[in-house]
C-alpha atoms as a PDB file:
ATOM      1  CA  MET A   1     -25.673 -45.060 -25.223  1.00  0.00           C
ATOM      2  CA  ARG A   2     -28.892 -42.984 -24.887  1.00  0.00           C
ATOM      3  CA  THR A   3     -30.931 -44.881 -27.389  1.00  0.00           C
ATOM      4  CA  THR A   4     -34.574 -45.833 -27.779  1.00  0.00           C
ATOM      5  CA  PHE A   5     -33.670 -49.241 -26.454  1.00  0.00           C
ATOM      6  CA  ASN A   6     -32.142 -47.716 -23.360  1.00  0.00           C
ATOM      7  CA  ARG A   7     -35.350 -45.579 -22.750  1.00  0.00           C
ATOM      8  CA  VAL A   8     -37.623 -48.573 -23.201  1.00  0.00           C
ATOM      9  CA  LEU A   9     -35.484 -50.630 -20.839  1.00  0.00           C
ATOM     10  CA  LEU A  10     -35.459 -47.862 -18.318  1.00  0.00           C
ATOM     11  CA  ALA A  11     -39.251 -47.487 -18.588  1.00  0.00           C
ATOM     12  CA  LEU A  12     -39.807 -51.210 -18.116  1.00  0.00           C
ATOM     13  CA  THR A  13     -37.464 -51.408 -15.109  1.00  0.00           C
ATOM     14  CA  GLY A  14     -39.178 -48.331 -13.532  1.00  0.00           C
ATOM     15  CA  LEU A  15     -42.702 -49.958 -14.090  1.00  0.00           C
ATOM     16  CA  VAL A  16     -41.528 -53.185 -12.515  1.00  0.00           C
ATOM     17  CA  LEU A  17     -40.081 -51.371  -9.553  1.00  0.00           C
ATOM     18  CA  LEU A  18     -43.192 -49.311  -9.254  1.00  0.00           C
ATOM     19  CA  VAL A  19     -45.496 -52.400  -9.121  1.00  0.00           C
ATOM     20  CA  VAL A  20     -43.289 -54.121  -6.750  1.00  0.00           C
ATOM     21  CA  GLY A  21     -43.050 -51.108  -4.477  1.00  0.00           C
ATOM     22  CA  LEU A  22     -46.855 -50.481  -4.552  1.00  0.00           C
ATOM     23  CA  SER A  23     -47.416 -54.203  -3.686  1.00  0.00           C
ATOM     24  CA  VAL A  24     -45.110 -54.003  -0.591  1.00  0.00           C
ATOM     25  CA  LEU A  25     -46.782 -50.762   0.277  1.00  0.00           C
ATOM     26  CA  VAL A  26     -50.339 -51.958   0.110  1.00  0.00           C
ATOM     27  CA  GLY A  27     -49.433 -55.218   1.936  1.00  0.00           C
ATOM     28  CA  SER A  28     -47.339 -53.547   4.687  1.00  0.00           C
ATOM     29  CA  LEU A  29     -49.855 -50.831   5.421  1.00  0.00           C
ATOM     30  CA  ASP A  30     -52.785 -53.353   5.233  1.00  0.00           C
ATOM     31  CA  LEU A  31     -54.587 -50.889   2.837  1.00  0.00           C
ATOM     32  CA  GLN A  32     -56.900 -53.614   1.579  1.00  0.00           C
ATOM     33  CA  ARG A  33     -58.341 -54.084   5.023  1.00  0.00           C
ATOM     34  CA  HIS A  34     -58.453 -50.351   5.928  1.00  0.00           C
ATOM     35  CA  TRP A  35     -59.894 -49.199   2.585  1.00  0.00           C
ATOM     36  CA  ASP A  36     -62.106 -52.419   2.262  1.00  0.00           C
ATOM     37  CA  PHE A  37     -60.867 -53.673  -1.050  1.00  0.00           C
ATOM     38  CA  THR A  38     -59.625 -57.067  -2.205  1.00  0.00           C
ATOM     39  CA  VAL A  39     -56.394 -57.824  -3.888  1.00  0.00           C
ATOM     40  CA  PRO A  40     -55.932 -60.461  -6.674  1.00  0.00           C
ATOM     41  CA  SER A  41     -54.869 -63.928  -5.642  1.00  0.00           C
ATOM     42  CA  TRP A  42     -51.483 -63.546  -7.356  1.00  0.00           C
ATOM     43  CA  TRP A  43     -50.685 -60.378  -5.401  1.00  0.00           C
ATOM     44  CA  PRO A  44     -47.387 -61.127  -3.588  1.00  0.00           C
ATOM     45  CA  PHE A  45     -48.053 -59.295  -0.242  1.00  0.00           C
ATOM     46  CA  THR A  46     -51.376 -59.386   1.307  1.00  0.00           C
ATOM     47  CA  GLY A  47     -50.754 -58.386   4.837  1.00  0.00           C
ATOM     48  CA  PRO A  48     -48.342 -56.662   7.140  1.00  0.00           C
ATOM     49  CA  LYS A  49     -46.896 -60.063   8.319  1.00  0.00           C
ATOM     50  CA  ASP A  50     -46.035 -61.268   4.938  1.00  0.00           C
ATOM     51  CA  VAL A  51     -42.383 -61.690   4.090  1.00  0.00           C
ATOM     52  CA  LEU A  52     -40.430 -62.027   0.815  1.00  0.00           C
ATOM     53  CA  LEU A  53     -39.022 -65.488   1.665  1.00  0.00           C
ATOM     54  CA  THR A  54     -40.993 -67.865   3.904  1.00  0.00           C
ATOM     55  CA  ASP A  55     -39.105 -70.312   6.115  1.00  0.00           C
ATOM     56  CA  ARG A  56     -40.055 -73.051   3.559  1.00  0.00           C
ATOM     57  CA  SER A  57     -38.640 -71.102   0.753  1.00  0.00           C
ATOM     58  CA  ARG A  58     -35.418 -70.293   2.635  1.00  0.00           C
ATOM     59  CA  THR A  59     -34.789 -74.042   3.728  1.00  0.00           C
ATOM     60  CA  ARG A  60     -36.092 -75.530   0.673  1.00  0.00           C
ATOM     61  CA  TYR A  61     -32.577 -75.896  -1.113  1.00  0.00           C
ATOM     62  CA  ARG A  62     -30.653 -76.144   2.136  1.00  0.00           C
ATOM     63  CA  ALA A  63     -29.283 -79.551   1.286  1.00  0.00           C
ATOM     64  CA  ASP A  64     -27.803 -78.184  -2.028  1.00  0.00           C
ATOM     65  CA  ASP A  65     -24.626 -76.395  -1.225  1.00  0.00           C
ATOM     66  CA  TRP A  66     -24.458 -74.595  -4.660  1.00  0.00           C
ATOM     67  CA  TRP A  67     -27.972 -72.940  -4.408  1.00  0.00           C
ATOM     68  CA  TRP A  68     -27.440 -69.956  -2.227  1.00  0.00           C
ATOM     69  CA  PRO A  69     -23.990 -69.057  -3.664  1.00  0.00           C
ATOM     70  CA  VAL A  70     -25.406 -69.061  -7.186  1.00  0.00           C
ATOM     71  CA  VAL A  71     -28.371 -66.899  -6.071  1.00  0.00           C
ATOM     72  CA  PHE A  72     -25.990 -64.363  -4.545  1.00  0.00           C
ATOM     73  CA  ALA A  73     -23.577 -64.489  -7.434  1.00  0.00           C
ATOM     74  CA  VAL A  74     -26.517 -63.847 -10.003  1.00  0.00           C
ATOM     75  CA  LEU A  75     -27.779 -61.018  -7.806  1.00  0.00           C
ATOM     76  CA  GLY A  76     -24.258 -59.460  -7.593  1.00  0.00           C
ATOM     77  CA  VAL A  77     -23.931 -59.706 -11.415  1.00  0.00           C
ATOM     78  CA  LEU A  78     -27.336 -58.072 -11.907  1.00  0.00           C
ATOM     79  CA  PHE A  79     -26.241 -55.312  -9.469  1.00  0.00           C
ATOM     80  CA  LEU A  80     -22.972 -54.618 -11.127  1.00  0.00           C
ATOM     81  CA  ALA A  81     -24.725 -54.693 -14.579  1.00  0.00           C
ATOM     82  CA  SER A  82     -27.302 -52.203 -13.391  1.00  0.00           C
ATOM     83  CA  LEU A  83     -24.650 -50.075 -11.938  1.00  0.00           C
ATOM     84  CA  TRP A  84     -22.616 -50.053 -15.163  1.00  0.00           C
ATOM     85  CA  TRP A  85     -25.768 -49.244 -17.101  1.00  0.00           C
ATOM     86  CA  LEU A  86     -26.685 -46.388 -14.859  1.00  0.00           C
ATOM     87  CA  LEU A  87     -23.118 -44.818 -15.098  1.00  0.00           C
ATOM     88  CA  ALA A  88     -23.223 -45.323 -18.993  1.00  0.00           C
ATOM     89  CA  GLN A  89     -26.419 -43.213 -19.099  1.00  0.00           C
ATOM     90  CA  ALA A  90     -24.525 -40.408 -17.329  1.00  0.00           C
ATOM     91  CA  ARG A  91     -21.277 -40.587 -19.325  1.00  0.00           C
ATOM     92  CA  THR A  92     -20.929 -37.927 -22.140  1.00  0.00           C
ATOM     93  CA  ARG A  93     -20.035 -38.733 -25.699  1.00  0.00           C
ATOM     94  CA  ARG A  94     -18.424 -35.461 -25.997  1.00  0.00           C
ATOM     95  CA  LEU A  95     -15.151 -35.441 -28.004  1.00  0.00           C
ATOM     96  CA  ARG A  96     -12.268 -34.189 -26.057  1.00  0.00           C
ATOM     97  CA  GLN A  97      -9.623 -34.075 -28.665  1.00  0.00           C
ATOM     98  CA  ILE A  98      -9.376 -33.896 -32.552  1.00  0.00           C
ATOM     99  CA  ARG A  99      -6.588 -35.245 -34.499  1.00  0.00           C
ATOM    100  CA  ILE A 100      -5.631 -32.683 -37.274  1.00  0.00           C
ATOM    101  CA  ASP A 101      -3.095 -32.852 -40.057  1.00  0.00           C
ATOM    102  CA  SER A 102      -0.435 -30.330 -39.304  1.00  0.00           C
ATOM    103  CA  GLY A 103       1.295 -30.892 -42.709  1.00  0.00           C
ATOM    104  CA  ASP A 104       4.626 -32.192 -41.079  1.00  0.00           C
ATOM    105  CA  GLY A 105       3.501 -35.846 -41.073  1.00  0.00           C
ATOM    106  CA  GLN A 106       3.195 -35.873 -37.297  1.00  0.00           C
ATOM    107  CA  GLY A 107      -0.216 -34.430 -36.892  1.00  0.00           C
ATOM    108  CA  ALA A 108      -1.579 -32.469 -33.847  1.00  0.00           C
ATOM    109  CA  LEU A 109      -4.275 -32.611 -31.357  1.00  0.00           C
ATOM    110  CA  LEU A 110      -6.826 -29.889 -30.992  1.00  0.00           C
ATOM    111  CA  ARG A 111      -8.972 -29.511 -27.843  1.00  0.00           C
ATOM    112  CA  GLY A 112     -12.582 -30.342 -28.602  1.00  0.00           C
ATOM    113  CA  ARG A 113     -13.944 -27.611 -26.339  1.00  0.00           C
ATOM    114  CA  ALA A 114     -11.925 -25.028 -28.407  1.00  0.00           C
ATOM    115  CA  LEU A 115     -13.553 -25.880 -31.597  1.00  0.00           C
ATOM    116  CA  GLU A 116     -17.000 -26.039 -29.883  1.00  0.00           C
ATOM    117  CA  SER A 117     -16.398 -22.585 -28.502  1.00  0.00           C
ATOM    118  CA  VAL A 118     -15.418 -21.337 -32.053  1.00  0.00           C
ATOM    119  CA  LEU A 119     -18.601 -23.045 -33.570  1.00  0.00           C
ATOM    120  CA  ARG A 120     -20.842 -21.570 -30.921  1.00  0.00           C
ATOM    121  CA  SER A 121     -19.471 -17.980 -31.162  1.00  0.00           C
ATOM    122  CA  GLU A 122     -19.549 -17.923 -35.071  1.00  0.00           C
ATOM    123  CA  SER A 123     -22.971 -19.386 -35.173  1.00  0.00           C
ATOM    124  CA  GLU A 124     -24.131 -16.647 -32.837  1.00  0.00           C
ATOM    125  CA  GLU A 125     -22.586 -14.030 -35.046  1.00  0.00           C
ATOM    126  CA  HIS A 126     -24.606 -15.393 -38.049  1.00  0.00           C
ATOM    127  CA  GLU A 127     -27.620 -13.287 -38.995  1.00  0.00           C
ATOM    128  CA  GLY A 128     -30.818 -14.525 -37.529  1.00  0.00           C
ATOM    129  CA  VAL A 129     -29.147 -16.580 -34.694  1.00  0.00           C
ATOM    130  CA  GLU A 130     -29.837 -15.305 -31.241  1.00  0.00           C
ATOM    131  CA  TRP A 131     -27.934 -18.076 -29.190  1.00  0.00           C
ATOM    132  CA  ALA A 132     -26.216 -21.250 -30.141  1.00  0.00           C
ATOM    133  CA  GLY A 133     -24.956 -24.427 -28.520  1.00  0.00           C
ATOM    134  CA  ALA A 134     -22.257 -26.806 -29.988  1.00  0.00           C
ATOM    135  CA  VAL A 135     -21.090 -30.209 -29.031  1.00  0.00           C
ATOM    136  CA  LEU A 136     -18.538 -32.472 -30.862  1.00  0.00           C
ATOM    137  CA  THR A 137     -18.999 -36.140 -31.008  1.00  0.00           C
ATOM    138  CA  GLY A 138     -17.511 -39.061 -33.045  1.00  0.00           C
ATOM    139  CA  ARG A 139     -13.863 -40.074 -33.185  1.00  0.00           C
ATOM    140  CA  ARG A 140     -10.580 -38.053 -33.183  1.00  0.00           C
ATOM    141  CA  GLY A 141     -10.063 -38.424 -36.756  1.00  0.00           C
ATOM    142  CA  SER A 142     -13.718 -38.013 -37.927  1.00  0.00           C
ATOM    143  CA  PRO A 143     -15.551 -35.575 -35.560  1.00  0.00           C
ATOM    144  CA  GLU A 144     -19.207 -34.696 -35.851  1.00  0.00           C
ATOM    145  CA  ALA A 145     -20.885 -31.462 -34.762  1.00  0.00           C
ATOM    146  CA  ARG A 146     -24.158 -31.150 -33.069  1.00  0.00           C
ATOM    147  CA  LEU A 147     -25.659 -27.674 -33.022  1.00  0.00           C
ATOM    148  CA  VAL A 148     -28.644 -26.216 -31.360  1.00  0.00           C
ATOM    149  CA  LEU A 149     -29.627 -22.654 -32.625  1.00  0.00           C
ATOM    150  CA  GLY A 150     -32.029 -20.138 -31.235  1.00  0.00           C
ATOM    151  CA  LEU A 151     -33.526 -18.319 -34.179  1.00  0.00           C
ATOM    152  CA  GLU A 152     -34.740 -14.899 -33.908  1.00  0.00           C
ATOM    153  CA  PRO A 153     -38.474 -14.220 -35.116  1.00  0.00           C
ATOM    154  CA  ARG A 154     -37.442 -12.652 -38.332  1.00  0.00           C
ATOM    155  CA  ALA A 155     -34.974 -15.578 -39.327  1.00  0.00           C
ATOM    156  CA  THR A 156     -35.506 -17.822 -42.174  1.00  0.00           C
ATOM    157  CA  PRO A 157     -34.468 -21.467 -41.317  1.00  0.00           C
ATOM    158  CA  ALA A 158     -33.308 -22.144 -44.912  1.00  0.00           C
ATOM    159  CA  ASP A 159     -31.063 -19.198 -44.944  1.00  0.00           C
ATOM    160  CA  VAL A 160     -29.645 -19.938 -41.563  1.00  0.00           C
ATOM    161  CA  VAL A 161     -28.841 -23.531 -42.407  1.00  0.00           C
ATOM    162  CA  GLU A 162     -27.347 -22.575 -45.769  1.00  0.00           C
ATOM    163  CA  GLY A 163     -25.146 -19.922 -44.132  1.00  0.00           C
ATOM    164  CA  LEU A 164     -24.231 -22.203 -41.360  1.00  0.00           C
ATOM    165  CA  ASP A 165     -22.852 -24.804 -43.851  1.00  0.00           C
ATOM    166  CA  SER A 166     -21.203 -22.263 -46.362  1.00  0.00           C
ATOM    167  CA  ARG A 167     -19.656 -20.178 -43.720  1.00  0.00           C
ATOM    168  CA  VAL A 168     -19.381 -21.416 -40.175  1.00  0.00           C
ATOM    169  CA  LEU A 169     -18.757 -25.192 -40.795  1.00  0.00           C
ATOM    170  CA  SER A 170     -16.719 -24.570 -43.850  1.00  0.00           C
ATOM    171  CA  ARG A 171     -14.358 -22.200 -41.901  1.00  0.00           C
ATOM    172  CA  ALA A 172     -14.125 -24.662 -38.987  1.00  0.00           C
ATOM    173  CA  ARG A 173     -13.253 -27.578 -41.595  1.00  0.00           C
ATOM    174  CA  THR A 174     -10.497 -25.434 -43.183  1.00  0.00           C
ATOM    175  CA  SER A 175      -9.001 -24.078 -39.968  1.00  0.00           C
ATOM    176  CA  ALA A 176      -8.957 -27.566 -38.291  1.00  0.00           C
ATOM    177  CA  GLY A 177      -7.474 -29.195 -41.497  1.00  0.00           C
ATOM    178  CA  LEU A 178     -10.509 -31.680 -41.630  1.00  0.00           C
ATOM    179  CA  ASP A 179     -11.754 -33.353 -44.765  1.00  0.00           C
ATOM    180  CA  SER A 180     -15.297 -33.184 -43.608  1.00  0.00           C
ATOM    181  CA  LEU A 181     -17.290 -32.182 -40.562  1.00  0.00           C
ATOM    182  CA  PRO A 182     -20.780 -33.562 -40.643  1.00  0.00           C
ATOM    183  CA  ALA A 183     -23.235 -31.599 -38.585  1.00  0.00           C
ATOM    184  CA  GLU A 184     -26.671 -31.950 -37.206  1.00  0.00           C
ATOM    185  CA  ALA A 185     -28.424 -28.701 -36.461  1.00  0.00           C
ATOM    186  CA  ARG A 186     -31.542 -28.302 -34.385  1.00  0.00           C
ATOM    187  CA  LEU A 187     -33.420 -24.999 -34.828  1.00  0.00           C
ATOM    188  CA  ARG A 188     -35.561 -23.452 -32.118  1.00  0.00           C
ATOM    189  CA  ALA A 189     -37.774 -20.396 -32.194  1.00  0.00           C
ATOM    190  CA  VAL A 190     -36.784 -17.829 -29.466  1.00  0.00           C
ATOM    191  CA  ARG A 191     -39.743 -16.561 -27.591  1.00  0.00           C
ATOM    192  CA  HIS A 192     -39.606 -12.941 -26.343  1.00  0.00           C
ATOM    193  CA  ARG A 193     -41.772 -11.503 -23.559  1.00  0.00           C
ATOM    194  CA  ALA A 194     -44.100  -8.824 -24.701  1.00  0.00           C
ATOM    195  CA  SER A 195     -43.075  -5.346 -23.339  1.00  0.00           C
ATOM    196  CA  ARG A 196     -45.652  -2.722 -22.651  1.00  0.00           C
ATOM    197  CA  VAL A 197     -45.255   0.492 -24.556  1.00  0.00           C
ATOM    198  CA  THR A 198     -46.527   3.575 -23.028  1.00  0.00           C
END
């Protein structure tokens, strides 16, 4: 759910909330009078006595029995949708279990964290890799691996990727009985602090 659309929507929502918050702050603290500046005519709050809804706005649709229930229903739906969206951002897409073919026609379930741990430890044993992280995503029957590898200064990225595919991922596919295990690897250089030699 963490896509570019979500990031843009989050940025726009934050920008709108920032503008509304600043307008309320400027009006409530009467900053335009204290700091001697003027606000545009469209500015919603121009002084500390301004309110969000004037008496006229609140009583304008009093004769219509449907108006305020609809307003509160729409606000409630917006609140619930925003809450769902916020929780969806925090939800992880990590794969908890993998369905493997056990050869008896029944199948078996393998814990995703167990395979992640194996991928991580075997990647760290690979030459040129100082540390590794692994996360499984996708579906039970077709998992995908996302790896982050910290490369040592002497490591060659092409050799690391080739060894990762031919040894680590191949062994994981074979041991889990998977037809394929697509993987995305992100390589990062490990920075070491300089040590003083005496």
